[in-house]
Amino acid sequence: MKSPSTIPHPRRRLRRATALVAAAATLAALSGCSAGDDGQVTLNFFQFKPEAVGDFAAIITDFEAENPGIRVIQNSVPDPDTAIRTLLVKDKVPDVLTLNVNGNYGELARACIFADLSGDPAAETVNPAVQDIVQSLGTCSADGADEVNALPFASNASGILYNPDIFAANGVEVPTTWSELIAAADTFQANGVSPFYCTLKDSWTASPAFVNLGGTLMPDGFFDTLRDEDPATATVSFQEDFADAADKEVELFSYCQDNFASRDYNAGNKAFADGESAMYLQGSYAIPAIRANNPDAAIGSFPYPVTDDADSRVVVSGVDVGIMVGRNTPHAAEAQKFVDYLMSPDVVAAYSEAQSTFSPLLDAAPNNDPALAGLEPYFSAGKIIGFIDHQIPAAVPLVNLLQTLVITGDTETFLTDLDSEWDKVAARTTTQRQGK
Amino acid sequence: MTATATRAKRPAASPGTPARVRSNIARTPRTFYWMVVPAVVIFFGLHTIPVLSGMFFSLTNYAGYGTWDLVGFSNYINLFQDDRVLNSYGFTFGFAIVSTVLVNVIALAIALGLNSKIKFQAAFRGVFFIPYVLAILIIGYVFNYLFANSFPAIFTALGLPGLSGNLLASPDFAWIGIVITTVWQAAAFNVILYLAGLQTISADLYEAAAIDGASGWRRFRSITFPLIGAYFTINMVLSFKSFLQVFDQIVALTAGGPGTSTESIALVIFRGGFQGGEYGYQMANAVVYLFVIIIVSFLQLRILQRREATFS
């Protein structure tokens, strides 16, 4: 039998081990938020674009050279929208962030995750039309006033990409009206050329066309009305106001190649780069990916001719990269410095050239990329509207409904489904909608 | 021998019942507590507490971030009116029933074959186990490629253009592709369990049956199947439970599409809860789902155990 004196021994050892683990954990936690041993401030920079890691690394190196007291650590993850929510659940808001300014951003901004940047001098240099797109997604209105929660760093545009060589070979002009677009597609089909290369294996690739059609055809302020109204007495609905857009969506996708439902976005970029189709229903963001497949790919662009009125054409533009600052960051001054550096004209211009984006700054030189030449005038003239899918909460499976729509062609089911999904989500998440 | 020794000792050490219990505990070596207590703490900390906090959040409108309010049972009420959730239950149960039946029929057939005296028996057993070793996500991506590229090319070459489409791209038939992939992978594990069961049956029974002139089918129906009844039960329960939780293969094959035609319950919970900002609502879904699985497994166990043969 063991004597009682031996019993406390393992316990004491356990206690010591616990103390060690606790000490190590505290140390790790402290070093995360301290000013560092040599007075240096470390900024945690959440960067969402995997293809731009190199560009941002170069920007950070230059920034650190100018500001020896500040160190910036770039964190880039796959699936950033899910990653940022996971960080927020743990109450870990990065000091400085970039995010795609979409519906997801809007929900986070309304939840008051980000600092107010309206007092930032950099905010004055931004094109107001672009800032409006950011503001329309939602802001924190904690003190009753609308805040500026993100500054646009790079804008993209959705239009039809086309292959100028194929157009010339078939004697087709760039279409400016809906009838001309359909006539062009018919000509290509008659000549044995695929009009569009569609990639419906990835459900979201049905949405660029839809945001252009729906965004142009919907009544003004559709989403504001829809959000404010009681579903029972609503005067607007997808069924009422989006029927035309849904019909045109189905008509466009009837010109796809045969196996369109089993091809994905990567296959589409490759096929368009190799000249397998005359047009491609994507946006400026696809240009770097197409060039990665074929650096000499012939690419042109033009805005969606949604109606038969050539003057009513607009370009759907979103803020590809927005910059935010964590609301409660302990390094607000340093974060501000970094944001100002990012928003400086040279940095923005260099980035937009490298990534084929548009500069959201007021007095920026136009992007000279020939692939963007068809869209650039609309952007400079401010003839732009936002992505309407950013107005639809993430809980509504919009892209999946669109995928079904273009495969089955059933517009009636699509519109009623979209209405019912919207109503269900609105009923469930009233507090988030109100910007509490 | 040892049993008699202990029994002889016990009355002498403790005359009353309570005293005997206490002395039994005192005599248990401390080692066992050192094994059990950490396990209980870890289980409670990593399983029970998250489950309870999840159940709490199912009563709120928490989005996963920001502020939240208690909303009572409205999440549960909304859940039963949400046709997307109800459709996912329909899909998941249909998928689980078809897959369970197919997996068990195929696994039992393979196990019977592997249990008989065939050449290269060990090699065959190894080959059939390989699918189970591979990660389901990887198998999913391989099958995804096969369905999108290889099968259409093969059927076209065979002169069957009607079958040359991608199964996964059709809203009506994509589930068949998921069933094929799942059955191919899951059968391996059930083969192992059935093989273990088949080896418990004594060869004498078959010899006696052979003398009586019983056919192969008759031997299977009257000897083999009743005697592996317990293995059949556990295979049915385990496979049905794991097919109700189907997630990985769907992510790799269709991502719930085309449209929402192959969304399983687990996929809806993940999408809505972690990507759609409806953490509280999908927690309610997860709580319901937990009880559904527990109840289904329990009922299955009761019903199947009742028809197991007892030969002891």
CSV table of C-alpha atoms in Angstrom, one decimal, chain A residues 7 10 79 82 85 88-89 107-108 111 201 261-263 394-395 397 400 403-404 407 420-421 424-425 428-429 431-432 436, chain B residues 30 61 63-65 67 69 78 81-84 144 148-149 166 169 171 253 257-260 271 274-278 281:
chain,number,residue,atom,x,y,z
A,7,ILE,CA,-0.2,11.4,-2.8
A,10,PRO,CA,1.7,14.2,-8.5
A,79,ASP,CA,-11.9,32.4,-48.0
A,82,THR,CA,-15.5,33.3,-43.5
A,85,ARG,CA,-16.2,36.4,-39.2
A,88,LEU,CA,-14.8,38.6,-35.0
A,89,VAL,CA,-16.5,35.8,-33.0
A,107,GLU,CA,-23.3,43.6,-42.5
A,108,LEU,CA,-20.1,44.0,-40.6
A,111,ALA,CA,-22.5,45.9,-36.7
A,201,LYS,CA,-20.2,24.7,-62.5
A,261,ALA,CA,-23.1,23.5,-66.7
A,262,SER,CA,-20.0,21.4,-66.0
A,263,ARG,CA,-17.3,24.0,-66.7
A,394,ALA,CA,-25.6,36.5,-47.7
A,395,ALA,CA,-28.2,34.2,-46.2
A,397,PRO,CA,-28.8,31.8,-51.8
A,400,ASN,CA,-27.7,29.2,-56.4
A,403,GLN,CA,-27.7,28.8,-61.4
A,404,THR,CA,-31.0,27.0,-61.4
A,407,ILE,CA,-30.1,25.8,-66.4
A,420,SER,CA,-39.7,34.2,-50.4
A,421,GLU,CA,-36.0,33.9,-49.4
A,424,LYS,CA,-37.8,34.8,-44.6
A,425,VAL,CA,-34.3,36.3,-44.0
A,428,ARG,CA,-35.3,36.5,-39.0
A,429,THR,CA,-32.7,39.2,-38.8
A,431,THR,CA,-32.0,43.7,-35.5
A,432,GLN,CA,-29.1,43.4,-37.9
A,436,LYS,CA,-28.0,48.1,-34.2
B,30,ARG,CA,-5.7,5.4,-8.1
B,61,ASN,CA,-30.5,36.3,-33.1
B,63,ALA,CA,-25.0,36.8,-36.3
B,64,GLY,CA,-21.6,35.6,-35.1
B,65,TYR,CA,-20.4,39.1,-34.4
B,67,THR,CA,-24.8,42.6,-30.6
B,69,ASP,CA,-30.9,39.7,-28.3
B,78,ASN,CA,-39.1,30.0,-38.4
B,81,GLN,CA,-41.6,27.3,-42.1
B,82,ASP,CA,-38.3,27.5,-44.1
B,83,ASP,CA,-38.7,25.5,-47.2
B,84,ARG,CA,-35.0,25.5,-47.9
B,144,ASN,CA,-15.8,15.4,-59.8
B,148,ALA,CA,-17.2,16.2,-65.7
B,149,ASN,CA,-14.6,14.9,-68.2
B,166,ASN,CA,-22.2,15.6,-66.7
B,169,ALA,CA,-24.7,19.3,-63.7
B,171,PRO,CA,-30.5,19.4,-60.9
B,253,LEU,CA,-18.8,17.3,-55.9
B,257,GLY,CA,-25.8,22.7,-56.5
B,258,PRO,CA,-26.9,22.9,-59.2
B,259,GLY,CA,-29.0,25.5,-57.5
B,260,THR,CA,-29.9,24.2,-54.1
B,271,ARG,CA,-23.5,28.0,-45.1
B,274,PHE,CA,-20.7,30.8,-40.9
B,275,GLN,CA,-21.1,32.5,-44.3
B,276,GLY,CA,-24.7,33.9,-44.1
B,277,GLY,CA,-24.4,35.6,-40.7
B,278,GLU,CA,-27.2,33.6,-39.2
B,281,TYR,CA,-30.8,30.6,-36.5
